[in-house]
CSV table of C-alpha atoms in Angstrom, one decimal:
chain,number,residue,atom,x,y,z
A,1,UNK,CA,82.4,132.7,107.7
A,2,UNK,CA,82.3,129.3,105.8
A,3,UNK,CA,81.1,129.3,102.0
A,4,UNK,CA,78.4,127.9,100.4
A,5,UNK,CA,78.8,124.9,98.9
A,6,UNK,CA,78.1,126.2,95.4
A,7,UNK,CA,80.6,128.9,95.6
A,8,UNK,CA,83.3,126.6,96.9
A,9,UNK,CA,84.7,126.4,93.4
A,10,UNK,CA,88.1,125.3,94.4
A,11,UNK,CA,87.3,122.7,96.5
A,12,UNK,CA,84.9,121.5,94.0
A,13,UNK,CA,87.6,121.7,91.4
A,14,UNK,CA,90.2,119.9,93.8
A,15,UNK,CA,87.3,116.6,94.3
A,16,UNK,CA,86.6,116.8,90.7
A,17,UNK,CA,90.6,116.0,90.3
A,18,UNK,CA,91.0,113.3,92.9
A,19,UNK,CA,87.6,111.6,91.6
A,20,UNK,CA,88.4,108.7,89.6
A,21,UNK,CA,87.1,105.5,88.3
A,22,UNK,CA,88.4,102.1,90.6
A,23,UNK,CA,87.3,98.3,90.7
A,24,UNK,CA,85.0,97.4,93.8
A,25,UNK,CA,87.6,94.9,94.9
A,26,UNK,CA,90.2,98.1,95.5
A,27,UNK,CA,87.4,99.5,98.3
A,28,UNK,CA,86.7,96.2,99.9
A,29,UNK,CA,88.8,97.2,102.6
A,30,UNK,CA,87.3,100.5,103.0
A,31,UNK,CA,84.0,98.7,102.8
A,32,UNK,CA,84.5,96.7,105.8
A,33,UNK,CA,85.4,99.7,108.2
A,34,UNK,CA,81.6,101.0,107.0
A,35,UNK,CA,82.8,103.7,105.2
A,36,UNK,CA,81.7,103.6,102.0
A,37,UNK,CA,79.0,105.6,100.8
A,38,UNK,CA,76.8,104.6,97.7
A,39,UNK,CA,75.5,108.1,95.7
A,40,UNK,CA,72.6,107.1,93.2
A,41,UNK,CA,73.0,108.2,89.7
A,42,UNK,CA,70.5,110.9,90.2
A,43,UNK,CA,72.8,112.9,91.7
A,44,UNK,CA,76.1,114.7,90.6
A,45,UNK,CA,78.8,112.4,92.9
A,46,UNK,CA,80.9,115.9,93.0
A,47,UNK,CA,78.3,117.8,94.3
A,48,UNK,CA,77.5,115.2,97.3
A,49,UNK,CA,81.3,115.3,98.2
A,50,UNK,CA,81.6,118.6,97.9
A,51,UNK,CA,78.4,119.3,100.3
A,52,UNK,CA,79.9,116.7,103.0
A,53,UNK,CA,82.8,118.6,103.1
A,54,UNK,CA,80.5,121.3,104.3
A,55,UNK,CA,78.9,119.3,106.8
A,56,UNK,CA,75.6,120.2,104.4
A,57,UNK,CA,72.9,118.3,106.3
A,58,UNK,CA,69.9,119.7,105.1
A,59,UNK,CA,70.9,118.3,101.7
A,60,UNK,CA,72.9,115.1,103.0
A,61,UNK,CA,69.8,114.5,105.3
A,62,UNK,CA,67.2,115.2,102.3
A,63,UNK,CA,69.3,112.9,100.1
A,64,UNK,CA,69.1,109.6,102.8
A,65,UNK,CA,65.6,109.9,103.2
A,66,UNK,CA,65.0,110.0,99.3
A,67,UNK,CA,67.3,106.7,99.2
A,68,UNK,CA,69.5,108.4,97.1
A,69,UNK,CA,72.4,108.2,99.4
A,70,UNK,CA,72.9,105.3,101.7
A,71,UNK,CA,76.0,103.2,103.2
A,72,UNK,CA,76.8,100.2,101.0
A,73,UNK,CA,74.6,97.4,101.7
A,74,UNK,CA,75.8,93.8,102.0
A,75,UNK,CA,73.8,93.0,98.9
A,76,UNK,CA,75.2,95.5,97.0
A,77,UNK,CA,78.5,95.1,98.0
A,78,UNK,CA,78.2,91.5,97.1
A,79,UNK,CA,76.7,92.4,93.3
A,80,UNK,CA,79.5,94.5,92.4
A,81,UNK,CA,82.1,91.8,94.0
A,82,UNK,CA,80.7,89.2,91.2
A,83,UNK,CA,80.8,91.6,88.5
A,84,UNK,CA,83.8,93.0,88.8
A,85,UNK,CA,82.3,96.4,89.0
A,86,UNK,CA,83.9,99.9,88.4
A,87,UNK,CA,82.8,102.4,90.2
A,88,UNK,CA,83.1,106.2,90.8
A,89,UNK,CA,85.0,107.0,93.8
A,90,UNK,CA,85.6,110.1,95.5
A,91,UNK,CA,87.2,110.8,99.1
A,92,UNK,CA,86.1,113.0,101.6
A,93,UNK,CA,87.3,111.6,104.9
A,94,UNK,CA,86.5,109.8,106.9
A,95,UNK,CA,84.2,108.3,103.8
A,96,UNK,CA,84.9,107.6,100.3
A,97,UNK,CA,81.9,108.2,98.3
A,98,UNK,CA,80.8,105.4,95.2
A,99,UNK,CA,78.5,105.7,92.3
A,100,UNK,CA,78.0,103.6,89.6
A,101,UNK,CA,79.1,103.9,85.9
A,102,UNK,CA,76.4,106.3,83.9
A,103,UNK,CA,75.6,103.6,81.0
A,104,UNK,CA,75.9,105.5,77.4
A,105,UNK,CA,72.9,106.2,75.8
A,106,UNK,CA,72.2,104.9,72.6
């Protein structure tokens, strides 16, 4: 019997380890082979890996039709090339999962 997603807490510790911060122009690559995934800010990037893992598609389904997960468009892709973005990443093959920076709030 597979576990929930919520009580996975060692695989969720394990993605929240291997998560890291990494310059757009170090996913390029990935970016062309059409796996990279853009997360919106709204969401917790840990918990969307951690429910692809599970094959969650109620929630990933939910999530694309909300907008707030999507592959990386051309546009965007192109906006973080000229800035020089850094990005959240996070791997759960075969796609590796991006979010932008949280801005601090003054």
């Amino acid at each position: 019997m597979k576990t929930k997603p919520e009580n996975d807490t060692e695989l969720h510790d394990k993605i929240n380890r291997e998560t890291g911060r990494v310059a757009w122009s170090e996913l390029q690559r990935h970016f062309a082979s059409g796996s990279v995934v853009w997360v919106s800010s709204t969401l917790d990037l840990i918990d969307v890996a951690l429910r692809i893992a599970h094959d969650d598609r109620d929630s990933i389904t939910r999530w694309m039709g909300d907008g707030q997960v999507a592959k990386v468009s051309d546009e965007q892709a192109q906006a973080w090339l000229a800035t020089d973005a850094m990005l959240w990443a996070s791997v759960v093959s075969p796609f590796v999962l991006v979010q932008d920076e949280k801005k601090p709030v003054h």
